[in-house]
Amino acid sequence: HMSWQLADAIREEYKDIELECAYCRKKFIWSGGEQHYFKRHNLTHTPRRCKECRKLKQADPALVERKKEYVK
């Protein structure tokens, strides 16, 4: 489990950011905790998909592509 001090430090360093999903166009929040995770794992990109579309893509990549075409 994360210590309270570490959680407070993460909140200070990383602020939640609102992004738009590249697939469904819905707004989603990239939380400070998620940003911290990305940095710890040397992930340098910003997420392009909301959690729902990420789950869909993992389950069946073709579903996300069909959803993307529907939203246009």
PDB file of C-alpha atoms in Angstrom:
ATOM      1  CA  HIS A   1       0.000   0.000   0.000  1.00  0.00           C
ATOM      2  CA  MET A   2       1.051   3.549  -0.661  1.00  0.00           C
ATOM      3  CA  SER A   3       1.974   5.680   2.358  1.00  0.00           C
ATOM      4  CA  TRP A   4      -0.050   8.810   3.095  1.00  0.00           C
ATOM      5  CA  GLN A   5       3.064  10.946   2.600  1.00  0.00           C
ATOM      6  CA  LEU A   6       3.659   9.484  -0.857  1.00  0.00           C
ATOM      7  CA  ALA A   7       0.004   9.970  -1.810  1.00  0.00           C
ATOM      8  CA  ASP A   8       0.192  13.619  -0.679  1.00  0.00           C
ATOM      9  CA  ALA A   9       3.418  14.136  -2.670  1.00  0.00           C
ATOM     10  CA  ILE A  10       1.788  12.681  -5.793  1.00  0.00           C
ATOM     11  CA  ARG A  11      -1.200  15.012  -5.384  1.00  0.00           C
ATOM     12  CA  GLU A  12       1.178  17.972  -5.112  1.00  0.00           C
ATOM     13  CA  GLU A  13       3.269  17.053  -8.161  1.00  0.00           C
ATOM     14  CA  TYR A  14       0.564  15.744 -10.522  1.00  0.00           C
ATOM     15  CA  LYS A  15      -2.752  17.439 -11.191  1.00  0.00           C
ATOM     16  CA  ASP A  16      -5.686  15.706 -12.862  1.00  0.00           C
ATOM     17  CA  ILE A  17      -5.913  16.547 -16.573  1.00  0.00           C
ATOM     18  CA  GLU A  18      -9.044  16.402 -18.712  1.00  0.00           C
ATOM     19  CA  LEU A  19      -8.458  14.692 -22.070  1.00  0.00           C
ATOM     20  CA  GLU A  20     -10.671  13.745 -25.014  1.00  0.00           C
ATOM     21  CA  CYS A  21     -10.817  10.122 -26.130  1.00  0.00           C
ATOM     22  CA  ALA A  22      -9.535   9.733 -29.689  1.00  0.00           C
ATOM     23  CA  TYR A  23     -12.123   7.019 -30.322  1.00  0.00           C
ATOM     24  CA  CYS A  24     -15.430   7.978 -28.688  1.00  0.00           C
ATOM     25  CA  ARG A  25     -14.689  11.718 -28.228  1.00  0.00           C
ATOM     26  CA  LYS A  26     -15.874  11.662 -24.597  1.00  0.00           C
ATOM     27  CA  LYS A  27     -13.946  13.660 -22.015  1.00  0.00           C
ATOM     28  CA  PHE A  28     -12.042  11.650 -19.407  1.00  0.00           C
ATOM     29  CA  ILE A  29      -9.716  12.442 -16.518  1.00  0.00           C
ATOM     30  CA  TRP A  30      -6.075  11.364 -16.516  1.00  0.00           C
ATOM     31  CA  SER A  31      -5.546  11.333 -12.780  1.00  0.00           C
ATOM     32  CA  GLY A  32      -2.394  12.394 -10.964  1.00  0.00           C
ATOM     33  CA  GLY A  33      -1.977   8.807  -9.774  1.00  0.00           C
ATOM     34  CA  GLU A  34      -2.107   7.519 -13.349  1.00  0.00           C
ATOM     35  CA  GLN A  35       0.444  10.143 -14.414  1.00  0.00           C
ATOM     36  CA  HIS A  36       2.727   9.025 -11.578  1.00  0.00           C
ATOM     37  CA  TYR A  37       2.343   5.393 -12.737  1.00  0.00           C
ATOM     38  CA  PHE A  38       3.265   6.389 -16.307  1.00  0.00           C
ATOM     39  CA  LYS A  39       6.384   8.213 -15.088  1.00  0.00           C
ATOM     40  CA  ARG A  40       7.473   5.316 -12.824  1.00  0.00           C
ATOM     41  CA  HIS A  41       7.206   2.929 -15.779  1.00  0.00           C
ATOM     42  CA  ASN A  42       8.942   5.302 -18.240  1.00  0.00           C
ATOM     43  CA  LEU A  43       5.779   5.731 -20.311  1.00  0.00           C
ATOM     44  CA  THR A  44       6.201   9.072 -22.057  1.00  0.00           C
ATOM     45  CA  HIS A  45       2.933   9.294 -23.993  1.00  0.00           C
ATOM     46  CA  THR A  46      -0.435  10.666 -22.911  1.00  0.00           C
ATOM     47  CA  PRO A  47      -3.327   8.184 -23.032  1.00  0.00           C
ATOM     48  CA  ARG A  48      -5.431   8.530 -26.185  1.00  0.00           C
ATOM     49  CA  ARG A  49      -8.396   6.398 -25.125  1.00  0.00           C
ATOM     50  CA  CYS A  50     -10.758   6.518 -22.157  1.00  0.00           C
ATOM     51  CA  LYS A  51     -10.884   3.485 -19.870  1.00  0.00           C
ATOM     52  CA  GLU A  52     -13.978   2.115 -21.621  1.00  0.00           C
ATOM     53  CA  CYS A  53     -12.352   2.233 -25.064  1.00  0.00           C
ATOM     54  CA  ARG A  54      -9.085   0.795 -23.678  1.00  0.00           C
ATOM     55  CA  LYS A  55     -11.028  -2.172 -22.289  1.00  0.00           C
ATOM     56  CA  LEU A  56     -12.876  -2.592 -25.581  1.00  0.00           C
ATOM     57  CA  LYS A  57      -9.622  -2.539 -27.527  1.00  0.00           C
ATOM     58  CA  GLN A  58      -8.085  -5.170 -25.245  1.00  0.00           C
ATOM     59  CA  ALA A  59     -11.146  -7.398 -25.650  1.00  0.00           C
ATOM     60  CA  ASP A  60     -11.527  -6.932 -29.405  1.00  0.00           C
ATOM     61  CA  PRO A  61      -9.535  -4.314 -31.353  1.00  0.00           C
ATOM     62  CA  ALA A  62     -12.082  -4.415 -34.193  1.00  0.00           C
ATOM     63  CA  LEU A  63     -14.837  -3.194 -31.832  1.00  0.00           C
ATOM     64  CA  VAL A  64     -12.943   0.013 -31.130  1.00  0.00           C
ATOM     65  CA  GLU A  65     -12.389   0.659 -34.824  1.00  0.00           C
ATOM     66  CA  ARG A  66     -16.123   0.187 -35.512  1.00  0.00           C
ATOM     67  CA  LYS A  67     -16.973   2.512 -32.618  1.00  0.00           C
ATOM     68  CA  LYS A  68     -14.513   5.101 -33.977  1.00  0.00           C
ATOM     69  CA  GLU A  69     -16.216   5.006 -37.383  1.00  0.00           C
ATOM     70  CA  TYR A  70     -19.646   5.383 -35.749  1.00  0.00           C
ATOM     71  CA  VAL A  71     -18.630   8.508 -33.794  1.00  0.00           C
ATOM     72  CA  LYS A  72     -17.300  10.442 -36.825  1.00  0.00           C
TER      73      LYS A  72
END
